[in-house]
Amino acid sequence: MTAEMTGIGVSPGAAYAPVARLAPVPAPPADTGPEPDPAAALATAKAALEAVAADLDERAEAATGTTADILDAQSMMPRDPALADQIEQALANGRSTPHAVIDAYGFFRAALEAAGGYLAERAADLDDLRDRTIAVLLGRPMPGLPDPGHPFVLVAKDLAPADTAALDPDTVVAIITEQGGPTSHTAILAKSMGLPAVVACPAAAALADGTEVLVDGGTGLIVPDPEPGRVRRVLDAEAKRAAALAASHGPGRTADGHAVQLLVNLGSQADLAAAAAVDSEGVGLFRTEFLFLDRETAPTVDEQVDAYGQVFAAFSGRKVVVRTLDAGADKPLAFVDHGDEPNPALGVRGIRLARTDAGSSLLDDQLTAIAAAAEKHSAEVWVMAPMVATPGEAAEFADRCRAHGLPTAGTMIEVPAAALRASRVLEGCDFASLGTNDLGQYTLAADRMNGALAELLDPWQPALLDLVSLAAEAGREAEKPVGVCGEAASDPLLACVLVGLGVTSLSMAPSAVAAVRAELATRTLADCAGMAARALHANEAAEARREVAAY
Amino acid sequence: MPPENVHERRVTIASTVGLHARPAKLFAKLAAEQPAKVTIAKEGQEPVDARSLLMLLTLDAKGGDEVVLTADGDGAEASLDALAAELQTNRDAP
């Protein structure tokens, strides 16, 4: 029997179900080459490549639009004559069949990586195809999501966005990963789906398929083969917690009545109905990228008016903060030439795109569409720009919004420069919203995509909280709202800290609203200020969390 | 010097993104349909098999780059016509 284990609980809730592991990438056996019959070995390798391509074809048929286009291009790669040539050559050089396949993919991977930029990203696609081919050669399942036919706890080393895209919330009841951190993709996804999740639990490597586990996504505790009495107690407590959350309603306020707007983040039309059904005061961050990414031409103004109108209609009478397009070399648009950027997170992204002619007209079209949609509906529409660094950029954007008939224009604060000079930034616009995910990445100089730096990206980092404090203080002096939209606002304890630092609204995953409201209702504003002081006094993120939890 | 039955054509790539992504896919598919064996090269570099999407990607030909197509075998001229026309079509455009 496996002992209890703990990781970092990143999405509260408890669940009890058998484990199903993400099919791992198969480890290739030792190189036993040369193959006695290289011609037969080449035929075997080609058959495996064809099986991989055929599987992709099947999935491309089920998909539509861009996804189908991508899968179609992917299926050409295993069938590529040059790949077969490389395998033949590696076999002739005395490699075993699996190692000849690895070498052949490696050859193209190195060539693509050397080219850099867009092509270097395709290198990861080749790794995936290589792993699939090896799995077929070894008679193993192709790497990917399990489908045991009953509800299960998904266990994985880590989850890639591609793995989670197909996740079915009806069958996956909780997620455990060996790696990852509080701001990892897994954590964000689990929170948005309301699934209990535990990350950074290396001991989970020992959990085998079929083992019954009890998972607590709040405390991070995982109990394999628990006693029935314990399961009942935990699930009873979970039912009570869910009921308490369901009972919490109305606008956010502290125990002594200080109002804090609780808002939801919205990133796609698919999530709209569920987001609108949540008891909140509106949308604090409406990400508009979904209209622009994964397509070959820019959306027309009419198409945008329609899409924004659907959101404004669903939030009729409530506030909706629209963030203008945040694209760039890290989220490239097919219809804009982004050029080669060696460092896309620091490049022409967000409002900086408007420096180019193409980006400037995209922004004008977008503001025209937002204004037209706002005209037709009764939502209170605010607009803000991503990646603002200077007061000049903030003022210029606000002027542009007003010229389009949009009266309330603000600034995302995700660049440290904008936080440091928040009072000047607020002189030229009406409000600010702290994007703590990017602000953390830029403050700690830690790439959000780099799992090895997860603890630097922890939203409890005191340096990040210092910048939140500066911006909130500037807002108080200017008597302009300064909110937080980012993972930080989804954590009930951290939400209290943010309120203590002076932020006026919290925007979060819709599933997090009830828990944040319930926590906030138990603390006075003075409590929140005390918690904030403790967090700022800490040297490390983990220490800040510990100190505040003990408050 | 190419042998007499080998035909050659110089073409400038029209797609802004270059011979990547969708333009590369369409070109490789078309090349695979040709009876003649076609290669493509950037100036001063080794020619690669035009049917190979992977080799096309490693060629890293950008929009506005000039490339050399060569075709060998039956219908070489017709193959060059078709493939040159494909490269001269801007596949970024809607």
PDB file of C-alpha atoms in Angstrom, chain A residues 338-475:
ATOM      1  CA  HIS A 338       5.557  39.805 -36.859  1.00  0.00           C
ATOM      2  CA  GLY A 339       9.063  39.375 -38.257  1.00  0.00           C
ATOM      3  CA  ASP A 340      11.666  37.380 -36.374  1.00  0.00           C
ATOM      4  CA  GLU A 341      11.803  38.153 -32.672  1.00  0.00           C
ATOM      5  CA  PRO A 342      14.441  36.372 -30.627  1.00  0.00           C
ATOM      6  CA  ASN A 343      12.672  37.404 -27.413  1.00  0.00           C
ATOM      7  CA  PRO A 344       8.928  37.593 -28.116  1.00  0.00           C
ATOM      8  CA  ALA A 345       7.778  38.209 -24.508  1.00  0.00           C
ATOM      9  CA  LEU A 346       9.821  41.445 -24.635  1.00  0.00           C
ATOM     10  CA  GLY A 347       8.909  42.291 -28.197  1.00  0.00           C
ATOM     11  CA  VAL A 348       6.151  43.916 -30.204  1.00  0.00           C
ATOM     12  CA  ARG A 349       3.102  42.560 -28.376  1.00  0.00           C
ATOM     13  CA  GLY A 350      -0.077  44.037 -26.895  1.00  0.00           C
ATOM     14  CA  ILE A 351      -0.519  47.792 -27.440  1.00  0.00           C
ATOM     15  CA  ARG A 352       2.958  47.900 -29.025  1.00  0.00           C
ATOM     16  CA  LEU A 353       1.471  46.208 -32.073  1.00  0.00           C
ATOM     17  CA  ALA A 354      -0.414  49.479 -32.705  1.00  0.00           C
ATOM     18  CA  ARG A 355       2.946  51.092 -33.552  1.00  0.00           C
ATOM     19  CA  THR A 356       2.769  49.265 -36.889  1.00  0.00           C
ATOM     20  CA  ASP A 357       0.332  50.352 -39.611  1.00  0.00           C
ATOM     21  CA  ALA A 358      -1.347  46.946 -39.682  1.00  0.00           C
ATOM     22  CA  GLY A 359      -1.661  46.868 -35.879  1.00  0.00           C
ATOM     23  CA  SER A 360      -2.945  50.426 -35.742  1.00  0.00           C
ATOM     24  CA  SER A 361      -5.782  49.722 -38.147  1.00  0.00           C
ATOM     25  CA  LEU A 362      -6.606  46.474 -36.284  1.00  0.00           C
ATOM     26  CA  LEU A 363      -6.973  48.548 -33.098  1.00  0.00           C
ATOM     27  CA  ASP A 364      -9.148  51.165 -34.808  1.00  0.00           C
ATOM     28  CA  ASP A 365     -11.407  48.431 -36.174  1.00  0.00           C
ATOM     29  CA  GLN A 366     -11.623  46.821 -32.768  1.00  0.00           C
ATOM     30  CA  LEU A 367     -12.505  50.072 -30.962  1.00  0.00           C
ATOM     31  CA  THR A 368     -15.081  50.863 -33.663  1.00  0.00           C
ATOM     32  CA  ALA A 369     -16.665  47.445 -33.143  1.00  0.00           C
ATOM     33  CA  ILE A 370     -16.637  47.677 -29.323  1.00  0.00           C
ATOM     34  CA  ALA A 371     -18.286  51.116 -29.455  1.00  0.00           C
ATOM     35  CA  ALA A 372     -20.935  49.923 -31.920  1.00  0.00           C
ATOM     36  CA  ALA A 373     -21.719  46.854 -29.804  1.00  0.00           C
ATOM     37  CA  ALA A 374     -21.801  48.924 -26.587  1.00  0.00           C
ATOM     38  CA  GLU A 375     -24.296  51.258 -28.252  1.00  0.00           C
ATOM     39  CA  LYS A 376     -26.731  48.400 -28.820  1.00  0.00           C
ATOM     40  CA  HIS A 377     -26.601  46.904 -25.322  1.00  0.00           C
ATOM     41  CA  SER A 378     -26.906  48.086 -21.745  1.00  0.00           C
ATOM     42  CA  ALA A 379     -23.709  46.627 -20.286  1.00  0.00           C
ATOM     43  CA  GLU A 380     -21.337  49.188 -18.738  1.00  0.00           C
ATOM     44  CA  VAL A 381     -18.417  48.867 -21.175  1.00  0.00           C
ATOM     45  CA  TRP A 382     -14.886  49.760 -20.140  1.00  0.00           C
ATOM     46  CA  VAL A 383     -11.845  49.277 -22.405  1.00  0.00           C
ATOM     47  CA  MET A 384      -8.215  48.691 -21.495  1.00  0.00           C
ATOM     48  CA  ALA A 385      -4.932  48.158 -23.336  1.00  0.00           C
ATOM     49  CA  PRO A 386      -2.429  45.362 -22.650  1.00  0.00           C
ATOM     50  CA  MET A 387       1.350  45.809 -22.206  1.00  0.00           C
ATOM     51  CA  VAL A 388       1.364  49.550 -21.520  1.00  0.00           C
ATOM     52  CA  ALA A 389       4.807  50.633 -20.265  1.00  0.00           C
ATOM     53  CA  THR A 390       4.698  54.447 -20.105  1.00  0.00           C
ATOM     54  CA  PRO A 391       2.210  57.189 -19.102  1.00  0.00           C
ATOM     55  CA  GLY A 392       2.354  58.407 -22.724  1.00  0.00           C
ATOM     56  CA  GLU A 393       1.132  55.078 -24.070  1.00  0.00           C
ATOM     57  CA  ALA A 394      -1.694  55.018 -21.525  1.00  0.00           C
ATOM     58  CA  ALA A 395      -2.847  58.557 -22.385  1.00  0.00           C
ATOM     59  CA  GLU A 396      -2.615  57.967 -26.120  1.00  0.00           C
ATOM     60  CA  PHE A 397      -4.735  54.829 -25.844  1.00  0.00           C
ATOM     61  CA  ALA A 398      -7.321  56.602 -23.684  1.00  0.00           C
ATOM     62  CA  ASP A 399      -7.566  59.464 -26.203  1.00  0.00           C
ATOM     63  CA  ARG A 400      -8.081  56.990 -28.973  1.00  0.00           C
ATOM     64  CA  CYS A 401     -10.879  55.239 -27.056  1.00  0.00           C
ATOM     65  CA  ARG A 402     -12.652  58.533 -26.377  1.00  0.00           C
ATOM     66  CA  ALA A 403     -12.337  59.483 -30.049  1.00  0.00           C
ATOM     67  CA  HIS A 404     -14.249  56.272 -30.791  1.00  0.00           C
ATOM     68  CA  GLY A 405     -16.948  57.219 -28.280  1.00  0.00           C
ATOM     69  CA  LEU A 406     -15.760  54.914 -25.498  1.00  0.00           C
ATOM     70  CA  PRO A 407     -15.764  57.072 -22.337  1.00  0.00           C
ATOM     71  CA  THR A 408     -14.011  54.770 -19.825  1.00  0.00           C
ATOM     72  CA  ALA A 409     -10.489  53.801 -20.886  1.00  0.00           C
ATOM     73  CA  GLY A 410      -7.822  52.192 -18.758  1.00  0.00           C
ATOM     74  CA  THR A 411      -4.499  50.447 -18.648  1.00  0.00           C
ATOM     75  CA  MET A 412      -3.376  46.953 -17.832  1.00  0.00           C
ATOM     76  CA  ILE A 413      -0.445  47.083 -15.453  1.00  0.00           C
ATOM     77  CA  GLU A 414       1.745  44.120 -16.279  1.00  0.00           C
ATOM     78  CA  VAL A 415       5.017  45.891 -17.078  1.00  0.00           C
ATOM     79  CA  PRO A 416       6.934  46.871 -13.912  1.00  0.00           C
ATOM     80  CA  ALA A 417       7.569  50.360 -15.362  1.00  0.00           C
ATOM     81  CA  ALA A 418       3.813  51.021 -15.436  1.00  0.00           C
ATOM     82  CA  ALA A 419       3.444  49.888 -11.805  1.00  0.00           C
ATOM     83  CA  LEU A 420       6.372  52.036 -10.639  1.00  0.00           C
ATOM     84  CA  ARG A 421       4.875  55.119 -12.295  1.00  0.00           C
ATOM     85  CA  ALA A 422       1.232  54.205 -11.744  1.00  0.00           C
ATOM     86  CA  SER A 423       0.284  57.684 -10.549  1.00  0.00           C
ATOM     87  CA  ARG A 424       1.497  59.212 -13.834  1.00  0.00           C
ATOM     88  CA  VAL A 425      -0.131  56.406 -15.809  1.00  0.00           C
ATOM     89  CA  LEU A 426      -3.451  57.109 -14.059  1.00  0.00           C
ATOM     90  CA  GLU A 427      -3.239  60.832 -14.889  1.00  0.00           C
ATOM     91  CA  GLY A 428      -3.994  60.061 -18.529  1.00  0.00           C
ATOM     92  CA  CYS A 429      -6.604  57.320 -18.146  1.00  0.00           C
ATOM     93  CA  ASP A 430      -9.567  56.311 -15.975  1.00  0.00           C
ATOM     94  CA  PHE A 431      -8.555  53.063 -14.265  1.00  0.00           C
ATOM     95  CA  ALA A 432      -5.902  50.367 -14.074  1.00  0.00           C
ATOM     96  CA  SER A 433      -6.014  46.597 -13.826  1.00  0.00           C
ATOM     97  CA  LEU A 434      -3.031  44.591 -12.610  1.00  0.00           C
ATOM     98  CA  GLY A 435      -2.277  41.517 -14.724  1.00  0.00           C
ATOM     99  CA  THR A 436      -0.374  39.637 -12.049  1.00  0.00           C
ATOM    100  CA  ASN A 437       0.723  36.730 -14.281  1.00  0.00           C
ATOM    101  CA  ASP A 438       2.745  38.836 -16.708  1.00  0.00           C
ATOM    102  CA  LEU A 439       3.693  41.366 -14.017  1.00  0.00           C
ATOM    103  CA  GLY A 440       5.208  38.448 -12.079  1.00  0.00           C
ATOM    104  CA  GLN A 441       7.067  37.158 -15.110  1.00  0.00           C
ATOM    105  CA  TYR A 442       8.580  40.579 -15.825  1.00  0.00           C
ATOM    106  CA  THR A 443       9.288  41.503 -12.193  1.00  0.00           C
ATOM    107  CA  LEU A 444      11.038  38.235 -11.366  1.00  0.00           C
ATOM    108  CA  ALA A 445      12.584  37.950 -14.872  1.00  0.00           C
ATOM    109  CA  ALA A 446      11.224  34.397 -15.079  1.00  0.00           C
ATOM    110  CA  ASP A 447       9.716  32.970 -18.249  1.00  0.00           C
ATOM    111  CA  ARG A 448       6.122  31.828 -17.672  1.00  0.00           C
ATOM    112  CA  MET A 449       6.753  28.892 -19.994  1.00  0.00           C
ATOM    113  CA  ASN A 450       9.681  27.625 -17.926  1.00  0.00           C
ATOM    114  CA  GLY A 451       8.442  25.055 -15.396  1.00  0.00           C
ATOM    115  CA  ALA A 452      11.809  25.018 -13.623  1.00  0.00           C
ATOM    116  CA  LEU A 453      11.142  28.594 -12.444  1.00  0.00           C
ATOM    117  CA  ALA A 454       7.638  27.923 -11.059  1.00  0.00           C
ATOM    118  CA  GLU A 455       8.403  29.206  -7.564  1.00  0.00           C
ATOM    119  CA  LEU A 456       9.619  32.563  -8.941  1.00  0.00           C
ATOM    120  CA  LEU A 457       6.271  32.885 -10.716  1.00  0.00           C
ATOM    121  CA  ASP A 458       4.301  32.261  -7.529  1.00  0.00           C
ATOM    122  CA  PRO A 459       1.802  35.167  -7.185  1.00  0.00           C
ATOM    123  CA  TRP A 460       2.748  35.342  -3.476  1.00  0.00           C
ATOM    124  CA  GLN A 461       6.210  36.712  -4.392  1.00  0.00           C
ATOM    125  CA  PRO A 462       6.642  39.747  -2.091  1.00  0.00           C
ATOM    126  CA  ALA A 463       8.254  41.835  -4.867  1.00  0.00           C
ATOM    127  CA  LEU A 464       5.140  41.372  -6.987  1.00  0.00           C
ATOM    128  CA  LEU A 465       2.984  42.385  -4.006  1.00  0.00           C
ATOM    129  CA  ASP A 466       5.173  45.504  -3.569  1.00  0.00           C
ATOM    130  CA  LEU A 467       4.280  46.600  -7.092  1.00  0.00           C
ATOM    131  CA  VAL A 468       0.581  45.851  -6.485  1.00  0.00           C
ATOM    132  CA  SER A 469       0.827  48.016  -3.372  1.00  0.00           C
ATOM    133  CA  LEU A 470       2.415  50.918  -5.311  1.00  0.00           C
ATOM    134  CA  ALA A 471      -0.251  50.817  -8.003  1.00  0.00           C
ATOM    135  CA  ALA A 472      -3.118  50.524  -5.488  1.00  0.00           C
ATOM    136  CA  GLU A 473      -1.728  53.477  -3.524  1.00  0.00           C
ATOM    137  CA  ALA A 474      -1.580  55.561  -6.714  1.00  0.00           C
ATOM    138  CA  GLY A 475      -5.213  54.633  -7.408  1.00  0.00           C
TER     139      GLY A 475
END
